[in-house]
Short mmCIF file of C-alpha atoms and ligand atoms in Angstrom, two decimals:
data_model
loop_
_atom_site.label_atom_id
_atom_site.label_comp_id
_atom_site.label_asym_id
_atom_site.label_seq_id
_atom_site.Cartn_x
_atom_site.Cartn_y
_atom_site.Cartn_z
CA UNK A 3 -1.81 -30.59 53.71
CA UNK A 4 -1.21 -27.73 51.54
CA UNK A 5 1.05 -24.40 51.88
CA UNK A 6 2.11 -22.09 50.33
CA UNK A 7 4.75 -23.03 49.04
CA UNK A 8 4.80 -22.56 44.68
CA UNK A 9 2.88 -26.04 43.61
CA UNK A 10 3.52 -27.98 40.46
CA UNK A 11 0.03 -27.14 39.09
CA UNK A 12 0.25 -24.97 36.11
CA UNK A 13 -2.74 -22.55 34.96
CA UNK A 14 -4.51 -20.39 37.81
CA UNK A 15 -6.42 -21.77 41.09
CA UNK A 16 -10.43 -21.03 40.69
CA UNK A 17 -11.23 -19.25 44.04
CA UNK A 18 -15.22 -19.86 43.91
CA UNK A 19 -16.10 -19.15 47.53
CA UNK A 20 -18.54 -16.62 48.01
CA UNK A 21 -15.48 -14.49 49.33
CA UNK A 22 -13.16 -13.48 49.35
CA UNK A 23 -13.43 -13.64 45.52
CA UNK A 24 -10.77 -13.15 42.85
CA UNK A 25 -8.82 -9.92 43.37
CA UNK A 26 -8.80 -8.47 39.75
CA UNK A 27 -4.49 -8.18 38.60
CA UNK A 28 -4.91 -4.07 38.27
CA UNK A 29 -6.33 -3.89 42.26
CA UNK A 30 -3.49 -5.82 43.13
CA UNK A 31 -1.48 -3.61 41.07
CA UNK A 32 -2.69 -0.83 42.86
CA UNK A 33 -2.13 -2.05 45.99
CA UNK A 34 1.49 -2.94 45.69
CA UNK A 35 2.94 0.39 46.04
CA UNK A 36 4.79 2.49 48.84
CA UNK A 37 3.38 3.03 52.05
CA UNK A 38 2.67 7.10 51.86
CA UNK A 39 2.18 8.98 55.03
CA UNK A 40 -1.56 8.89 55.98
CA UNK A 41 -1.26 12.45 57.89
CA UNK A 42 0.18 13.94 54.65
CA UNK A 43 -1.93 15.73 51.80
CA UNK A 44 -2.02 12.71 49.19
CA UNK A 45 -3.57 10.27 52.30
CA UNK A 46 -6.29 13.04 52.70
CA UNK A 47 -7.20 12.99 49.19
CA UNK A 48 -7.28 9.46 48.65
CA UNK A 49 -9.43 8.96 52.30
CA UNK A 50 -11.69 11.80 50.86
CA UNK A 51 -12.05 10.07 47.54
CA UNK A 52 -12.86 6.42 48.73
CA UNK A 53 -15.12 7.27 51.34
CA UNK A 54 -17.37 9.73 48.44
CA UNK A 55 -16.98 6.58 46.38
CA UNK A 56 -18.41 4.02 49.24
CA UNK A 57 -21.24 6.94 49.62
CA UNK A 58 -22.09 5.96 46.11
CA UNK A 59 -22.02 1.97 46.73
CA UNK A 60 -24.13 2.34 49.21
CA UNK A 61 -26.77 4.75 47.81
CA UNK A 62 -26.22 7.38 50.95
CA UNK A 63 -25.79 11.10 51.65
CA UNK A 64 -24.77 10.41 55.27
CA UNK A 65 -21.97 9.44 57.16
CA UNK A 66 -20.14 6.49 55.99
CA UNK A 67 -17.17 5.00 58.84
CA UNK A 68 -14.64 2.57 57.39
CA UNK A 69 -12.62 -0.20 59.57
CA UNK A 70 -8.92 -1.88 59.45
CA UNK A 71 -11.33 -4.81 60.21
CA UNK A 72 -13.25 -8.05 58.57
CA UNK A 73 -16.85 -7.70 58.42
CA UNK A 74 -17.23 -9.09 61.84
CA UNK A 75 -15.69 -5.63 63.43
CA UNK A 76 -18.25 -3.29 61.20
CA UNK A 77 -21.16 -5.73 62.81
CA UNK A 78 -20.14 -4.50 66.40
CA UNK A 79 -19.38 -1.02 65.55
CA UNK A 80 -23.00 -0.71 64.16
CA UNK A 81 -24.81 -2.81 67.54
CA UNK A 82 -21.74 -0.97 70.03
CA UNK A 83 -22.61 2.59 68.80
CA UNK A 84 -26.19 2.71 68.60
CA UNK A 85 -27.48 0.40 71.66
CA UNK A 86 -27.46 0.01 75.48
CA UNK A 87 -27.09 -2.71 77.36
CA UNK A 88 -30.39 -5.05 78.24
CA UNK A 89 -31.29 -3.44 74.83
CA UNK A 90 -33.84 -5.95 72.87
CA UNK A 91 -33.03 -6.57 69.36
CA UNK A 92 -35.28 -8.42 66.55
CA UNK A 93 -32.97 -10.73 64.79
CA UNK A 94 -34.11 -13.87 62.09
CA UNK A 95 -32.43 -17.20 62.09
CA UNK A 96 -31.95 -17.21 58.45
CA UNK A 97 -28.43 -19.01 58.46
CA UNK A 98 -25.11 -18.81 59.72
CA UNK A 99 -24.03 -15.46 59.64
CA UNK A 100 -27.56 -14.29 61.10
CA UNK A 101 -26.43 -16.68 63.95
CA UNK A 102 -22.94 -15.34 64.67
CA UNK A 103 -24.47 -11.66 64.41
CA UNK A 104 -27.22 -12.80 67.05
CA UNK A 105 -23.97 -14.21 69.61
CA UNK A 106 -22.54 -11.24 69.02
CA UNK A 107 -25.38 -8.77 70.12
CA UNK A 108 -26.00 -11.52 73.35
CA UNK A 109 -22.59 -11.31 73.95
CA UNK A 110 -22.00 -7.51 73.89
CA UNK A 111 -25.04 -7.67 76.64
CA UNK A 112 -28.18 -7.28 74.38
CA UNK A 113 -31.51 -9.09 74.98
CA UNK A 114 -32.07 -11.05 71.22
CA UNK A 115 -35.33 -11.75 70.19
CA UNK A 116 -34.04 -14.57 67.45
CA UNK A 117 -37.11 -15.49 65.49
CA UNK A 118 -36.38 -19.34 64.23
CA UNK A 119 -36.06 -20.29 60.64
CA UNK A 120 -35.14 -22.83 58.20
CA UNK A 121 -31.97 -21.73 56.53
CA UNK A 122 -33.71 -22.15 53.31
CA UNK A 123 -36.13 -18.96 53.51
CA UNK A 124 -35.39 -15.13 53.84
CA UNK A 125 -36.95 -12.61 56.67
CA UNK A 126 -41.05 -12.52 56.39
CA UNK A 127 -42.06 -8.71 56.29
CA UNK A 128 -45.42 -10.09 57.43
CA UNK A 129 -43.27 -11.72 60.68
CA UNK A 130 -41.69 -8.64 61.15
CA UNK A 131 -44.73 -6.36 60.53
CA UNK A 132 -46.62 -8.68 63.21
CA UNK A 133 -43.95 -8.51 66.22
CA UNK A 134 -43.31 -4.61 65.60
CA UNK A 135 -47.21 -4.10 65.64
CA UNK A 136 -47.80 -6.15 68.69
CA UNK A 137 -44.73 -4.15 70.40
CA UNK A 138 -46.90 -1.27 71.61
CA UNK A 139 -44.29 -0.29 74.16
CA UNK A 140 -41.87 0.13 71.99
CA UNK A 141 -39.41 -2.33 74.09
CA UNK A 142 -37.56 -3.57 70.15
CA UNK A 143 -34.95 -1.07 69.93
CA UNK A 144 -33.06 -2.50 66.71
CA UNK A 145 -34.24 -4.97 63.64
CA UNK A 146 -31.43 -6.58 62.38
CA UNK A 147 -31.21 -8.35 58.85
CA UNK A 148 -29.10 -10.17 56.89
CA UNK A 149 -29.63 -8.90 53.32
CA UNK A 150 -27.69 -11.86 51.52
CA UNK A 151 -27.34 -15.14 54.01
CA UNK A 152 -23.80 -16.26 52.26
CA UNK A 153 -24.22 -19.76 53.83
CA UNK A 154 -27.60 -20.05 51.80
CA UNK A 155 -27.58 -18.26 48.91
CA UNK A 156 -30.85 -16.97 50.50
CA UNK A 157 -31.57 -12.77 50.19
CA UNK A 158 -34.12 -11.01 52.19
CA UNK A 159 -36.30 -8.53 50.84
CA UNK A 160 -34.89 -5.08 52.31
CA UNK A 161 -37.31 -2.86 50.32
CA UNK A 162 -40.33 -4.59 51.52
CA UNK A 163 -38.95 -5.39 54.86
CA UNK A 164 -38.74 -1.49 55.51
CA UNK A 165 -42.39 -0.99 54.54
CA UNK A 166 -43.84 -3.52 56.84
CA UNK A 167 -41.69 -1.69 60.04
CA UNK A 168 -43.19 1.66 58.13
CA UNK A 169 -46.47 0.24 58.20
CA UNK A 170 -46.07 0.07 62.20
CA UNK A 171 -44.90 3.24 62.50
CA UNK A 172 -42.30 1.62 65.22
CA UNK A 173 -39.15 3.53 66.16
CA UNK A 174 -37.05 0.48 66.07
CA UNK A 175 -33.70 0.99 64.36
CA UNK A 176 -33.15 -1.00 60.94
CA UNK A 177 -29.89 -2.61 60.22
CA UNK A 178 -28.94 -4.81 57.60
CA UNK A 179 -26.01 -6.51 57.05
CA UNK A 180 -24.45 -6.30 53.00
CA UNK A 181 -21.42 -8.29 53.04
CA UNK A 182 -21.80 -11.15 50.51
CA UNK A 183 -24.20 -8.32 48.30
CA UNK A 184 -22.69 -4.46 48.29
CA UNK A 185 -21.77 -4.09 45.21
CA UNK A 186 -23.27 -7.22 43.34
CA UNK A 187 -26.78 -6.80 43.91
CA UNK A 188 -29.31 -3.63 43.83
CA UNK A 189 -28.62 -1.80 47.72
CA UNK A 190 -29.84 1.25 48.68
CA UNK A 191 -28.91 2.84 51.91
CA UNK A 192 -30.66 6.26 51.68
CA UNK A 193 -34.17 5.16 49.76
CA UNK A 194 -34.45 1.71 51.88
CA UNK A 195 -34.50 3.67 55.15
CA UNK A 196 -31.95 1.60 56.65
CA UNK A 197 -30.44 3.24 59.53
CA UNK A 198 -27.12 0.78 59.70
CA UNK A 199 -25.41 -0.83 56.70
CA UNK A 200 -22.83 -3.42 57.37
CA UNK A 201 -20.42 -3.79 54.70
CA UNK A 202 -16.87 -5.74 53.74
CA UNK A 203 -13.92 -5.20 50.87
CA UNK A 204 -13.19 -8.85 50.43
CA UNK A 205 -16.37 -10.25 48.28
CA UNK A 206 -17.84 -7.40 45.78
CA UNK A 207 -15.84 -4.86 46.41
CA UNK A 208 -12.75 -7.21 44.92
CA UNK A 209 -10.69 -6.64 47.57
CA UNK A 210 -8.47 -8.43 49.85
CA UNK A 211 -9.91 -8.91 53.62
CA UNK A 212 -9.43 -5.95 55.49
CA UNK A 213 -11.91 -3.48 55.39
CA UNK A 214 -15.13 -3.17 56.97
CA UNK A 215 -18.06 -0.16 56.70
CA UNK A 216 -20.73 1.20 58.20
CA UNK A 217 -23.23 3.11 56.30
CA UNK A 218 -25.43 5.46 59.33
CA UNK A 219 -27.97 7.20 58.67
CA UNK A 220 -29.08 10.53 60.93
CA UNK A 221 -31.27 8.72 63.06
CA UNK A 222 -28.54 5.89 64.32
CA UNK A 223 -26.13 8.79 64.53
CA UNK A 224 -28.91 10.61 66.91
CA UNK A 225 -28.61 6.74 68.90
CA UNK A 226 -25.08 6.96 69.05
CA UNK A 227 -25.41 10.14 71.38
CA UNK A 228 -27.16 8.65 74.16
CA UNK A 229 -26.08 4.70 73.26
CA UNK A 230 -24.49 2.88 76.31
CA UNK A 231 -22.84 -0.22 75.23
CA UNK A 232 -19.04 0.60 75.66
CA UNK A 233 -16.96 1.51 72.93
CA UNK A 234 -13.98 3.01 71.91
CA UNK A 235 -12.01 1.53 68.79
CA UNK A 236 -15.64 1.41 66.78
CA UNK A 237 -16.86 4.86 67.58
CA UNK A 238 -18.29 6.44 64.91
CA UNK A 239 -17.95 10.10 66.49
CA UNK A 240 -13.98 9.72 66.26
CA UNK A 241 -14.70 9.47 62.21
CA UNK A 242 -17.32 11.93 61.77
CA UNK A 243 -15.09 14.30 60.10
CA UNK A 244 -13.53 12.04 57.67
CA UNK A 245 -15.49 12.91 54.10
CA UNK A 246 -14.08 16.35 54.98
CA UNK A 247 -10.88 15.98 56.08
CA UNK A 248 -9.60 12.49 54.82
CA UNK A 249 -8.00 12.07 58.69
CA UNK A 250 -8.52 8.94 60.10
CA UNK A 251 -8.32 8.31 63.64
CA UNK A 252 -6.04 5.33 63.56
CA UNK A 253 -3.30 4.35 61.41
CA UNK A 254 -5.24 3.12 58.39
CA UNK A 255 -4.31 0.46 55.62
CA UNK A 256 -3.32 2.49 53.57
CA UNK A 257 -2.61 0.24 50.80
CA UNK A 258 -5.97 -1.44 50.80
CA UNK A 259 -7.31 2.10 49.91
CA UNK A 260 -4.90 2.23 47.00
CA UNK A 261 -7.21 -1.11 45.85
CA UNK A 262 -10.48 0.25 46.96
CA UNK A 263 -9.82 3.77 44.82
CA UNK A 264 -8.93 1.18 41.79
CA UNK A 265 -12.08 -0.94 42.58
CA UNK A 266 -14.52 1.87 42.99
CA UNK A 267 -13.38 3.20 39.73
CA UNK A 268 -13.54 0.31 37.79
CA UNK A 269 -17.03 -0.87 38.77
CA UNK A 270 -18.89 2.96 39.38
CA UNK A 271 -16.84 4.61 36.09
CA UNK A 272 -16.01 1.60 34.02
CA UNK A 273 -18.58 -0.65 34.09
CA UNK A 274 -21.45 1.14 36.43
CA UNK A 275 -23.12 -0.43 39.08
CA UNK A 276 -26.28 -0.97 37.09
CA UNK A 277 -24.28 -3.10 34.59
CA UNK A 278 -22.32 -4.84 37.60
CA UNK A 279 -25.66 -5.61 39.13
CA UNK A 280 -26.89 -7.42 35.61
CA UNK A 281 -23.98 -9.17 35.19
CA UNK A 282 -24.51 -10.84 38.70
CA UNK A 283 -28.37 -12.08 38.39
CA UNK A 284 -27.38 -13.38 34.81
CA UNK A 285 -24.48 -15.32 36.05
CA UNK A 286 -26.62 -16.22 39.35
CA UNK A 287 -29.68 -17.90 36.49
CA UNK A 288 -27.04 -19.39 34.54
CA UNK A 289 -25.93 -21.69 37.79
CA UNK A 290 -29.07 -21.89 39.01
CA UNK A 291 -30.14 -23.45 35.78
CA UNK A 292 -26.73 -25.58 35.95
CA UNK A 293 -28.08 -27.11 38.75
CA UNK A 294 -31.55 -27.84 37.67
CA UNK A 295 -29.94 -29.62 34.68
CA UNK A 296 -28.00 -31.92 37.27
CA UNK A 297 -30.86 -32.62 39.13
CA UNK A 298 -29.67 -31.23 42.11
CA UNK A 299 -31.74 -29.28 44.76
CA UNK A 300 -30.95 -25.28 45.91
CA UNK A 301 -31.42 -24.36 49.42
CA UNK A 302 -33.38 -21.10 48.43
CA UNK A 303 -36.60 -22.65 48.89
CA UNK A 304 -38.33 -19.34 47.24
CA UNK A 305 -37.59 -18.09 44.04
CA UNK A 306 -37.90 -13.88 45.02
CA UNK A 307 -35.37 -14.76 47.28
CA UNK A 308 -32.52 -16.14 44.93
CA UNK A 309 -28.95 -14.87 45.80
CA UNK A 310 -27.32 -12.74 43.00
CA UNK A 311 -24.16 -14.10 44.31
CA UNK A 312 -24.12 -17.76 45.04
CA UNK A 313 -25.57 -20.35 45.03
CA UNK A 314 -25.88 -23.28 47.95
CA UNK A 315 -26.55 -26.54 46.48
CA UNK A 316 -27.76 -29.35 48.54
CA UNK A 317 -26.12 -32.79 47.91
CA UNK A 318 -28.01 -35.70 47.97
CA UNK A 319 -28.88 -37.68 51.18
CA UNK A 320 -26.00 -40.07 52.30
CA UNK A 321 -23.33 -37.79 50.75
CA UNK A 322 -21.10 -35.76 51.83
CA UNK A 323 -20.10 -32.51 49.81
CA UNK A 324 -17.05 -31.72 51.49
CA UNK A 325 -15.74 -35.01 49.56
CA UNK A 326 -16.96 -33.42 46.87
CA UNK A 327 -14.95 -29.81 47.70
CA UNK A 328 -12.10 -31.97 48.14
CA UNK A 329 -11.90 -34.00 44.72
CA UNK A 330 -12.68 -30.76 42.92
CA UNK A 331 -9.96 -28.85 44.73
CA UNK A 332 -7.31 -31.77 44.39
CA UNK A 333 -7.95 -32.65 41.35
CA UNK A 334 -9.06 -29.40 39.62
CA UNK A 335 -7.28 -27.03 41.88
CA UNK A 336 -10.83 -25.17 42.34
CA UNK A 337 -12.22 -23.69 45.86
CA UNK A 338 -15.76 -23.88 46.75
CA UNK A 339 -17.87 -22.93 49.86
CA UNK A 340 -18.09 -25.50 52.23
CA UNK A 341 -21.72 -25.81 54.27
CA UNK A 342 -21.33 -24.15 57.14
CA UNK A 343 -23.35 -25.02 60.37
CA UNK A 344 -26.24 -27.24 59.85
CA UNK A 345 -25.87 -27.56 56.12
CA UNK A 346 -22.05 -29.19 57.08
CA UNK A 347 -21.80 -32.00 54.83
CA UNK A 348 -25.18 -31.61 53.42
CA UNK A 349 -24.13 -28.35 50.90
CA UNK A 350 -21.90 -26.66 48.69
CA UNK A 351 -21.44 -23.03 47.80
CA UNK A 352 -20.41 -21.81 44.00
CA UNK A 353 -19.83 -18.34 44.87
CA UNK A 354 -20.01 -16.50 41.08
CA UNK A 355 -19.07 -12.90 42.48
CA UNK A 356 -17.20 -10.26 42.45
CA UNK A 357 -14.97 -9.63 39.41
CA UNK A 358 -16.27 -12.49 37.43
CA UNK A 359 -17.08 -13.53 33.68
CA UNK A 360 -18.94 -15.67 31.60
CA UNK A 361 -15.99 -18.02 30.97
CA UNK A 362 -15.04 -18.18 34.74
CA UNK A 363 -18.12 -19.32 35.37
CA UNK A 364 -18.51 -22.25 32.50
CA UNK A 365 -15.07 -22.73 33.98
CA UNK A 366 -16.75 -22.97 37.23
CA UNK A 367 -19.37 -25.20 36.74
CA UNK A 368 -17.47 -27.37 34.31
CA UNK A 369 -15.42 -28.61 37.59
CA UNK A 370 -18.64 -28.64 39.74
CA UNK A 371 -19.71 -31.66 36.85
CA UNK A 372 -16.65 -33.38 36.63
CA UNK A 373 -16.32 -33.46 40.61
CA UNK A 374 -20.05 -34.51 40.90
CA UNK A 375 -18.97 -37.55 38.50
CA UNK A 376 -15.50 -38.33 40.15
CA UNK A 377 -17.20 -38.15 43.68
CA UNK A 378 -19.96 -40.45 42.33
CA UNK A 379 -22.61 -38.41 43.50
CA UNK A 380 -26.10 -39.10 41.83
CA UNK A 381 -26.97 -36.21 39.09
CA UNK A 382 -27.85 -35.82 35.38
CA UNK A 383 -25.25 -34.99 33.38
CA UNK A 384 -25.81 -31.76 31.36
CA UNK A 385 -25.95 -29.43 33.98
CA UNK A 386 -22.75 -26.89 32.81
CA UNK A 387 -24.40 -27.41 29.46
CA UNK A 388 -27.19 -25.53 30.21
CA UNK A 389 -25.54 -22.81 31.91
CA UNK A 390 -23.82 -22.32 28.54
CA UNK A 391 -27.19 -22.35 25.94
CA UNK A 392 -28.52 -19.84 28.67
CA UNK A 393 -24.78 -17.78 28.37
CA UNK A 394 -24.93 -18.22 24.52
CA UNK A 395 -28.10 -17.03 24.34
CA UNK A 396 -28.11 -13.99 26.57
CA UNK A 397 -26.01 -10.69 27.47
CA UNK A 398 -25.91 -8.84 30.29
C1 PLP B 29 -23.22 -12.17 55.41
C2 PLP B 29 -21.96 -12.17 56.22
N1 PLP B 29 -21.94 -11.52 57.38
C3 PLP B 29 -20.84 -11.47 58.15
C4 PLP B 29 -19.68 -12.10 57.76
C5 PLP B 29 -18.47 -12.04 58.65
O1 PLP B 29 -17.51 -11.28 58.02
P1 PLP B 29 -15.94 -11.53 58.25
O2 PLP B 29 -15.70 -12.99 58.07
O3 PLP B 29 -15.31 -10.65 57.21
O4 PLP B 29 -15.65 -11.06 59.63
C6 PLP B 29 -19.65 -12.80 56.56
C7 PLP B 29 -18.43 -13.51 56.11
O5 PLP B 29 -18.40 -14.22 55.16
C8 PLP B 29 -20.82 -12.83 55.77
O6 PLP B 29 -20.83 -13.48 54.60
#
């Protein structure tokens, strides 16, 4: 059992989920500060300034609605606002989080079309291209994608995705959930044609939980007039003034903003999303090659399709890797992802996101080698050393 309470262990815990991720010290800074009153000016201007910032994340012009919620609450807000019920919806078994979205939209009343898949392979464009083009009535009202599958380290293809619905000329709305990639890997509301992006503060955005977003473009905001799924808390229209007016319709967490406004500055001023974005896919081949050099298998079965933000590694048949997650958290006092759904037991997740550096992640993978040894699970020895030739020999 563990609490808590202050432990004897000295040195800092390695939180290497793929979120929430390490909080960097000045966020945390920034969010320990008085509560201000969020009707009065200095509210506005900070609600004003985090929500231009966010416009910037996610590559828009339009509206962008942030949540006191986890990612979970933005995923109904963008299926509540824009759909009615009976609805059909395209969604793609990818992993986990695909298949809690999918309950979600069945339980809110939708009719999901959930296209099976392997957990180990993105959304096809050509599988989306086909069922859109064979839909001559039109009956698909919403596509819904999960950009970066955190239980398998597996991204779709958004850009390409977008031109095979062009390519149909269907009227389906495109959403796409970002929460394990805003801010880590290339995303681009506006250019992608994506009329809903789902977004979270807690992976790399380097916040606490808390927050969730919805980036809308003018076509789901058109939906949202004549949508008839009920809704109240998640309505966009209550926010639509917000970039203007920094008034929120609820009482908002205030203090997480003070983080976000630290968070947006430090990765769009201080180190540029650009950079940010390098830094990720060099730290995501450095593990990857880790893993080759243990011998160990990914579960991204297709290499255009690697996560820039972690990686799910598949254990070898007859052990189990939450034994593994356990001796490296006892005895190294490091967290990784567990496998989630059917990769339970059969995966682990070295989430290398967020605010993050090259000796965080030899830290990282360091533990991963000496746990792999300690839990006597078969592997080459080597693996962490190759992550740090590939580190020596490369910069972001
Ligand atoms: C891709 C993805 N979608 C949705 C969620 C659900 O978000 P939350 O747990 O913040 O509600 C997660 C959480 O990890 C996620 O990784």
């Amino acid at each position: 059992m563990r609490s808590n309470a202050p432990t004897a262990r000295s040195g800092r815990h390695f939180l290497q989920i793929p979120g929430p991720t390490n909080v960097p010290d000045r966020v945390l800074r920034a969010i320990a500060m008085p509560v201000i009153d969020h009707r009065g000016p200095d509210f506005a201007e900070l609600a004003k300034e985090v929500v231009a910032g966010m416009k910037r994340v996610f590559k828009t012009d339009g509206m962008v609605a942030l949540y006191p919620s986890s990612g979970t609450g933005a995923w109904e807000a963008a299926l509540s606002n824009t759909l009615s019920p009976g609805d059909h919806v395209l969604m793609f078994e990818t992993g986990q989080f695909a298949s809690l979205w999918r309950t979600m939209a069945e339980r809110l009343g939708l009719d999901v079309e959930f296209v099976p898949g392997d957990w180990r392979h993105g959304v096809d464009p050509a599988q989306v291209e086909a069922t859109l083009a064979a839909d001559r009535a039109h009956r698909v009202k919403a596509v819904c994608v999960v950009h970066n599958e955190t239980s398998t380290g597996v991204a779709s293809r958004i850009a390409e995705i977008r031109a095979a619905i062009d390519r149909t000329r269907h009227p389906a709305l495109f959403m796409v959930d970002t929460i394990s990639s805003l801010a880590s890997a290339d995303y681009r509301h506006d250019e992608w044609g994506v009329d809903v992006t789902v977004g979270g503060a807690q992976k790399g955005l380097m916040l606490p939980p808390g927050l969730g977003f919805n980036a809308i473009s003018k076509k789901a905001l058109a939906a949202a007039e004549t949508a008839r799924l009920p809704r109240s808390y998640w309505d966009w229209r209550a926010m639509a003034d917000v970039a203007q007016t920094g008034v929120l319709p609820y009482t908002p967490p205030t203090n997480l903003l003070f983080g976000l406004r630290e968070s947006l500055h430090m990765l769009l001023d201080e180190e540029g999303l650009d950079a940010v974005f390098r830094r990720h896919a060099r730290h995501a081949e450095a593990t990857r090659r880790a893993v080759a050099g243990w011998d160990l298998e990914i579960v991204c079965a297709d290499p255009r399709e690697y996560s820039r933000t972690l990686t799910a590694v598949l254990v070898p048949e007859g052990h189990d890797s939450d034994r593994l997650r356990e001796i490296i958290l006892d005895d190294f006092d490091m967290s990784l992802g567990t496998g989630l759904g059917r990769l339970k037991g059969r995966a682990f997740r070295i989430g290398h996101l967020g605010w993050f550096n090259d000796l965080m992640l030899c830290g990282t993978l360091s533990g991963v080698e000496m746990g792999l040894r300690r839990a006597g699970i078969p592997h080459r020895p080597g693996g962490a050393a190759a992550a740090l030739d590939y580190l020596g020999a490369t910069t972001a």
